[in-house]
Amino acid sequence: MSNDSSQSGSADPFAVFRPKRGRYVAIGLIVAVVAIFTLVGLFVEATPSHDFTMPDRLFFASIGWVLALVFWRYASIRAVPSREGLVVRNLFTTRSVTWPQVVAIQFEHGMPWPTMELNDTDTLAVMAIQRSDGPRSVQECARLAALAKGLGEAHEPRG
């Protein structure tokens, strides 16, 4: 894991940004929903008002697998920096930006993750850096701001 920024104070400025706490929670939820929904789907007993057929059982188990896919997507949130720019994979979208496109970075108190202001007046959330990771999130945002400033036009993060 030499290219993982999960270790505080990573010496590699191009290490991948990943949330720590949220990722662990999502992985735990993947295991839990797959196990619970599959086991309940397999062992639910018929009642006088409803006989649970095989399609019913499979449908119930598949709910857990669909939830697991959503949690997997959350666990795979990341931002991959390079000399050219940043590829941001959030929960539902993936977007690439070049460093000169980044005008400013906001990570004010109370914000769950930093937001990059882009030169086309759009904003881009960087969910890979999460306030729930405590002081590590501020360090990671400072690293992101240093990359943007050094390779593009962004200013220091506000907040």
Coordinates of N, CA and C in Angstrom, one line a residue:
M1 N 0.8 -1.2 0.0 CA 0.0 0.0 0.0 C 0.9 1.3 0.0
S2 N 1.9 1.3 -0.8 CA 2.8 2.4 -0.8 C 2.1 3.6 -1.4
N3 N 1.1 3.4 -2.2 CA 0.4 4.5 -2.9 C -0.9 4.9 -2.2
D4 N -1.0 4.6 -0.9 CA -2.2 4.9 -0.2 C -2.0 6.0 0.9
S5 N -2.8 6.9 0.9 CA -2.6 8.1 1.8 C -3.2 7.8 3.2
S6 N -3.7 6.6 3.5 CA -4.3 6.3 4.7 C -3.4 6.4 5.9
Q7 N -2.1 6.4 5.6 CA -1.1 6.7 6.7 C -0.9 8.2 6.8
S8 N -1.1 8.7 8.0 CA -0.9 10.1 8.2 C 0.5 10.5 7.9
G9 N 0.6 11.7 7.3 CA 1.9 12.3 7.0 C 2.5 11.6 5.8
S10 N 1.8 11.1 4.9 CA 2.3 10.4 3.7 C 3.3 11.4 3.0
A11 N 4.5 10.8 2.7 CA 5.5 11.6 2.0 C 5.2 11.8 0.5
D12 N 4.4 11.0 0.0 CA 4.1 11.0 -1.4 C 2.9 12.0 -1.7
P13 N 3.2 13.2 -2.3 CA 2.1 14.1 -2.5 C 1.1 13.6 -3.5
F14 N 1.4 12.6 -4.3 CA 0.5 12.0 -5.3 C -0.2 10.7 -4.8
A15 N -0.1 10.5 -3.5 CA -0.8 9.4 -2.9 C -2.3 9.5 -3.1
V16 N -3.0 8.4 -3.2 CA -4.4 8.4 -3.4 C -5.1 8.9 -2.2
F17 N -6.1 9.8 -2.3 CA -6.9 10.3 -1.2 C -8.1 9.3 -1.0
R18 N -8.2 8.8 0.2 CA -9.3 7.9 0.6 C -9.8 8.2 1.9
P19 N -11.1 8.1 2.2 CA -11.6 8.2 3.5 C -11.2 7.0 4.4
K20 N -11.0 7.2 5.6 CA -10.6 6.1 6.5 C -11.8 5.5 7.2
R21 N -12.4 6.3 8.1 CA -13.5 5.8 8.9 C -14.7 5.4 8.1
G22 N -15.1 6.2 7.2 CA -16.3 5.9 6.4 C -16.1 4.6 5.5
R23 N -14.9 4.4 5.1 CA -14.5 3.2 4.3 C -14.7 2.0 5.2
Y24 N -14.2 2.0 6.4 CA -14.3 0.9 7.3 C -15.8 0.6 7.7
V25 N -16.5 1.6 7.9 CA -18.0 1.4 8.2 C -18.7 0.8 7.0
A26 N -18.4 1.3 5.8 CA -19.0 0.8 4.6 C -18.7 -0.7 4.4
I27 N -17.5 -1.1 4.6 CA -17.0 -2.5 4.4 C -17.8 -3.4 5.5
G28 N -17.9 -2.9 6.7 CA -18.6 -3.6 7.7 C -20.1 -3.8 7.4
L29 N -20.7 -2.7 6.8 CA -22.1 -2.8 6.4 C -22.3 -3.8 5.2
I30 N -21.3 -3.9 4.3 CA -21.4 -4.8 3.2 C -21.5 -6.2 3.8
V31 N -20.6 -6.6 4.7 CA -20.6 -7.9 5.3 C -21.9 -8.1 6.0
A32 N -22.4 -7.2 6.8 CA -23.6 -7.3 7.6 C -24.8 -7.5 6.8
V33 N -25.0 -6.7 5.7 CA -26.3 -6.8 5.0 C -26.3 -8.0 4.1
V34 N -25.2 -8.4 3.6 CA -25.2 -9.7 2.8 C -25.5 -10.8 3.7
A35 N -24.8 -10.9 4.9 CA -25.1 -12.0 5.8 C -26.5 -12.0 6.3
I36 N -27.0 -10.9 6.8 CA -28.3 -10.9 7.4 C -29.4 -11.1 6.3
F37 N -29.4 -10.4 5.2 CA -30.5 -10.6 4.2 C -30.4 -12.0 3.6
T38 N -29.2 -12.5 3.4 CA -29.1 -13.9 2.8 C -29.6 -14.9 3.8
L39 N -29.2 -14.8 5.0 CA -29.6 -15.8 6.0 C -31.1 -15.7 6.3
V40 N -31.6 -14.5 6.4 CA -33.1 -14.4 6.7 C -33.8 -14.9 5.4
G41 N -33.3 -14.6 4.2 CA -34.0 -15.1 3.0 C -34.0 -16.6 3.0
L42 N -32.9 -17.2 3.4 CA -32.9 -18.7 3.4 C -33.7 -19.4 4.5
F43 N -33.8 -18.8 5.7 CA -34.4 -19.4 6.8 C -35.7 -18.9 7.3
V44 N -36.3 -17.9 6.6 CA -37.6 -17.4 7.0 C -38.6 -18.5 6.9
E45 N -39.4 -18.5 7.9 CA -40.5 -19.6 7.9 C -41.8 -19.1 7.3
A46 N -42.5 -20.0 6.7 CA -43.8 -19.6 6.2 C -44.8 -19.3 7.3
T47 N -45.7 -18.4 7.1 CA -46.7 -18.1 8.1 C -48.1 -18.5 7.5
P48 N -49.1 -18.5 8.3 CA -50.4 -18.9 7.8 C -50.9 -17.9 6.7
S49 N -50.5 -16.7 6.7 CA -51.0 -15.7 5.7 C -50.1 -15.7 4.5
H50 N -48.9 -16.2 4.6 CA -48.0 -16.2 3.4 C -47.0 -17.3 3.4
D51 N -47.0 -18.0 2.3 CA -46.0 -19.1 2.1 C -44.8 -18.5 1.4
F52 N -43.7 -18.4 2.0 CA -42.5 -17.8 1.3 C -41.9 -18.8 0.3
T53 N -42.2 -18.5 -0.9 CA -41.7 -19.3 -2.0 C -40.2 -19.0 -2.4
M54 N -39.6 -19.8 -3.2 CA -38.2 -19.5 -3.6 C -38.0 -18.1 -4.2
P55 N -38.9 -17.6 -5.1 CA -38.8 -16.3 -5.6 C -38.8 -15.2 -4.5
D56 N -39.7 -15.4 -3.5 CA -39.8 -14.5 -2.4 C -38.5 -14.5 -1.6
R57 N -37.9 -15.6 -1.4 CA -36.6 -15.8 -0.7 C -35.5 -15.1 -1.4
L58 N -35.4 -15.4 -2.7 CA -34.4 -14.8 -3.6 C -34.5 -13.2 -3.6
F59 N -35.8 -12.8 -3.7 CA -36.0 -11.3 -3.8 C -35.5 -10.7 -2.5
F60 N -35.8 -11.3 -1.3 CA -35.4 -10.8 0.0 C -33.9 -10.7 0.1
A61 N -33.2 -11.8 -0.3 CA -31.8 -11.9 -0.3 C -31.1 -10.9 -1.2
S62 N -31.8 -10.6 -2.4 CA -31.2 -9.7 -3.4 C -31.3 -8.3 -2.8
I63 N -32.2 -7.9 -1.9 CA -32.2 -6.6 -1.3 C -30.8 -6.4 -0.6
G64 N -30.4 -7.4 0.1 CA -29.1 -7.2 0.8 C -27.9 -7.0 -0.2
W65 N -28.0 -7.7 -1.3 CA -26.9 -7.6 -2.3 C -26.9 -6.2 -3.0
V66 N -28.1 -5.7 -3.2 CA -28.2 -4.3 -3.8 C -27.7 -3.3 -2.8
L67 N -28.0 -3.4 -1.5 CA -27.5 -2.5 -0.5 C -26.0 -2.7 -0.4
A68 N -25.5 -3.9 -0.6 CA -24.0 -4.1 -0.5 C -23.3 -3.4 -1.7
L69 N -24.0 -3.3 -2.9 CA -23.4 -2.6 -4.0 C -23.3 -1.1 -3.7
V70 N -24.3 -0.6 -3.1 CA -24.3 0.9 -2.7 C -23.1 1.1 -1.7
F71 N -23.0 0.2 -0.7 CA -22.0 0.4 0.3 C -20.6 0.2 -0.3
W72 N -20.5 -0.7 -1.3 CA -19.2 -1.0 -2.0 C -18.8 0.3 -2.7
R73 N -19.8 0.9 -3.4 CA -19.5 2.2 -4.1 C -19.0 3.2 -3.1
Y74 N -19.6 3.3 -1.9 CA -19.1 4.3 -0.9 C -17.7 3.9 -0.5
A75 N -17.4 2.6 -0.3 CA -16.1 2.2 0.2 C -15.1 2.5 -0.9
S76 N -15.4 2.6 -2.1 CA -14.5 2.8 -3.2 C -14.3 4.3 -3.6
I77 N -14.9 5.2 -2.8 CA -14.7 6.6 -3.0 C -13.2 6.9 -2.9
R78 N -12.7 7.7 -3.8 CA -11.3 8.1 -3.8 C -11.0 9.3 -4.7
A79 N -9.9 9.9 -4.6 CA -9.4 11.0 -5.5 C -8.0 10.6 -5.8
V80 N -7.7 10.5 -7.1 CA -6.4 10.1 -7.6 C -5.7 11.3 -8.2
P81 N -4.7 11.8 -7.5 CA -3.9 13.0 -8.1 C -2.8 12.5 -9.0
S82 N -2.5 13.4 -10.0 CA -1.4 13.2 -10.9 C -0.8 14.5 -11.2
R83 N 0.2 14.6 -12.0 CA 0.8 15.9 -12.3 C -0.2 16.7 -13.2
E84 N -1.0 16.0 -13.9 CA -2.0 16.6 -14.9 C -3.2 17.1 -14.1
G85 N -3.7 16.4 -13.1 CA -5.0 16.8 -12.5 C -5.4 15.8 -11.5
L86 N -6.7 15.7 -11.3 CA -7.3 14.9 -10.2 C -8.5 14.2 -10.8
V87 N -8.6 12.9 -10.5 CA -9.7 12.1 -10.9 C -10.5 11.8 -9.6
V88 N -11.7 12.4 -9.5 CA -12.5 12.3 -8.2 C -13.6 11.3 -8.5
R89 N -13.6 10.2 -7.7 CA -14.7 9.2 -7.7 C -15.5 9.4 -6.4
N90 N -16.7 10.0 -6.6 CA -17.6 10.2 -5.5 C -18.6 9.1 -5.5
L91 N -19.7 9.2 -4.7 CA -20.6 8.1 -4.5 C -21.3 7.7 -5.9
F92 N -21.7 8.7 -6.6 CA -22.5 8.4 -7.9 C -21.8 8.9 -9.1
T93 N -20.7 9.7 -9.0 CA -20.1 10.2 -10.2 C -18.6 10.1 -10.1
T94 N -18.0 10.1 -11.3 CA -16.5 10.2 -11.4 C -16.2 11.3 -12.4
R95 N -15.3 12.2 -12.0 CA -15.0 13.4 -12.8 C -13.5 13.6 -12.7
S96 N -12.9 14.0 -13.9 CA -11.5 14.4 -14.0 C -11.4 15.9 -14.2
V97 N -10.5 16.5 -13.4 CA -10.2 17.9 -13.6 C -8.7 18.1 -13.7
T98 N -8.3 19.1 -14.4 CA -6.9 19.5 -14.5 C -6.7 20.5 -13.4
W99 N -5.4 20.6 -12.9 CA -5.1 21.5 -11.8 C -5.4 23.0 -12.2
P100 N -5.2 23.5 -13.4 CA -5.5 24.8 -13.7 C -7.0 25.1 -13.6
Q101 N -7.9 24.1 -13.7 CA -9.3 24.3 -13.6 C -9.7 24.6 -12.1
V102 N -8.9 24.3 -11.2 CA -9.2 24.5 -9.7 C -8.9 25.9 -9.3
V103 N -9.9 26.7 -9.0 CA -9.7 28.1 -8.6 C -9.5 28.2 -7.1
A104 N -10.3 27.5 -6.3 CA -10.2 27.5 -4.9 C -10.7 26.2 -4.3
I105 N -10.3 26.0 -3.0 CA -10.8 24.8 -2.3 C -11.3 25.3 -0.9
Q106 N -12.6 24.9 -0.6 CA -13.2 25.3 0.6 C -13.4 24.0 1.5
F107 N -13.0 24.2 2.8 CA -13.2 23.1 3.7 C -13.5 23.7 5.1
E108 N -14.5 24.5 5.1 CA -14.8 25.3 6.3 C -15.3 24.4 7.4
H109 N -15.3 24.9 8.6 CA -15.8 24.1 9.8 C -17.2 23.7 9.5
G110 N -17.5 22.4 9.7 CA -18.9 21.9 9.6 C -19.1 21.3 8.2
M111 N -18.2 21.5 7.2 CA -18.4 20.9 5.9 C -17.9 19.5 6.0
P112 N -18.7 18.5 5.5 CA -18.3 17.1 5.6 C -17.1 16.7 4.7
W113 N -16.9 17.5 3.7 CA -15.7 17.2 2.8 C -15.4 18.5 2.0
P114 N -14.2 18.6 1.5 CA -13.8 19.8 0.8 C -14.6 20.0 -0.6
T115 N -14.8 21.2 -1.0 CA -15.4 21.5 -2.3 C -14.4 22.3 -3.1
M116 N -14.2 21.9 -4.3 CA -13.3 22.7 -5.2 C -14.1 23.6 -6.1
E117 N -13.8 24.8 -6.1 CA -14.4 25.7 -7.1 C -13.6 25.7 -8.3
L118 N -14.3 25.5 -9.5 CA -13.7 25.3 -10.7 C -13.8 26.6 -11.6
N119 N -13.0 26.8 -12.6 CA -13.0 28.0 -13.4 C -14.2 28.1 -14.3
D120 N -15.0 27.1 -14.4 CA -16.2 27.2 -15.2 C -17.4 27.5 -14.3
T121 N -17.2 27.9 -13.1 CA -18.2 28.3 -12.0 C -18.9 27.1 -11.4
D122 N -18.4 25.9 -11.8 CA -19.0 24.7 -11.2 C -18.2 24.4 -9.9
T123 N -18.8 23.5 -9.1 CA -18.1 23.1 -7.9 C -18.0 21.5 -7.9
L124 N -17.0 21.0 -7.2 CA -16.8 19.6 -7.2 C -16.5 19.2 -5.8
A125 N -17.3 18.3 -5.2 CA -17.1 17.8 -3.8 C -16.0 16.7 -4.0
V126 N -15.1 16.7 -3.0 CA -14.1 15.7 -2.9 C -14.4 14.8 -1.7
M127 N -15.3 13.9 -1.9 CA -15.7 13.0 -0.8 C -14.6 12.1 -0.2
A128 N -13.5 12.0 -0.9 CA -12.4 11.2 -0.5 C -11.7 11.7 0.8
I129 N -11.9 13.0 1.1 CA -11.4 13.6 2.3 C -12.6 14.0 3.1
Q130 N -12.8 13.3 4.3 CA -14.0 13.4 5.1 C -13.7 13.9 6.5
R131 N -14.5 14.9 6.9 CA -14.3 15.6 8.2 C -14.3 14.5 9.3
S132 N -15.0 13.4 9.1 CA -15.1 12.4 10.2 C -13.8 11.8 10.5
D133 N -12.8 12.0 9.6 CA -11.5 11.4 9.9 C -10.6 12.3 10.8
G134 N -11.3 13.4 11.3 CA -10.6 14.3 12.3 C -9.4 15.1 11.7
P135 N -8.4 15.2 12.5 CA -7.2 16.0 12.0 C -6.6 15.5 10.7
R136 N -6.7 14.3 10.5 CA -6.2 13.7 9.2 C -6.9 14.4 8.0
S137 N -8.2 14.7 8.1 CA -8.9 15.4 7.0 C -8.3 16.7 6.7
V138 N -7.9 17.5 7.7 CA -7.3 18.8 7.5 C -6.0 18.7 6.9
Q139 N -5.2 17.7 7.3 CA -3.9 17.4 6.6 C -4.1 17.0 5.2
E140 N -5.0 16.2 4.9 CA -5.2 15.7 3.5 C -5.7 16.9 2.6
C141 N -6.6 17.8 3.2 CA -7.0 18.9 2.5 C -5.9 19.9 2.2
A142 N -5.0 20.0 3.1 CA -3.8 20.9 2.9 C -2.9 20.3 1.8
R143 N -2.8 19.0 1.8 CA -2.0 18.3 0.7 C -2.7 18.6 -0.7
L144 N -4.0 18.4 -0.7 CA -4.8 18.7 -1.9 C -4.6 20.2 -2.4
A145 N -4.7 21.1 -1.4 CA -4.5 22.5 -1.7 C -3.1 22.8 -2.2
A146 N -2.1 22.1 -1.6 CA -0.7 22.3 -2.1 C -0.5 21.8 -3.5
L147 N -1.1 20.7 -3.8 CA -1.1 20.2 -5.2 C -1.7 21.2 -6.2
A148 N -2.9 21.6 -5.8 CA -3.6 22.6 -6.7 C -2.9 23.9 -6.8
K149 N -2.3 24.3 -5.8 CA -1.5 25.6 -5.8 C -0.2 25.4 -6.6
G150 N 0.5 24.3 -6.4 CA 1.7 24.1 -7.0 C 1.6 23.7 -8.5
L151 N 0.5 23.1 -8.9 CA 0.4 22.6 -10.3 C -0.7 23.4 -11.0
G152 N -1.4 24.2 -10.3 CA -2.5 25.0 -11.0 C -2.6 26.4 -10.5
E153 N -3.8 26.9 -10.2 CA -4.0 28.3 -9.9 C -4.7 28.4 -8.5
A154 N -5.0 27.4 -7.8 CA -5.8 27.5 -6.6 C -5.1 28.2 -5.5
H155 N -5.9 28.7 -4.6 CA -5.4 29.4 -3.4 C -5.5 28.5 -2.2
E156 N -5.0 29.0 -1.0 CA -5.1 28.2 0.2 C -6.6 27.9 0.5
P157 N -6.9 26.7 1.1 CA -8.2 26.4 1.5 C -8.8 27.4 2.5
R158 N -10.1 27.7 2.3 CA -10.7 28.6 3.3 C -11.4 27.8 4.4
G159 N -11.2 28.2 5.6 CA -11.9 27.5 6.7 C -11.1 27.2 7.8

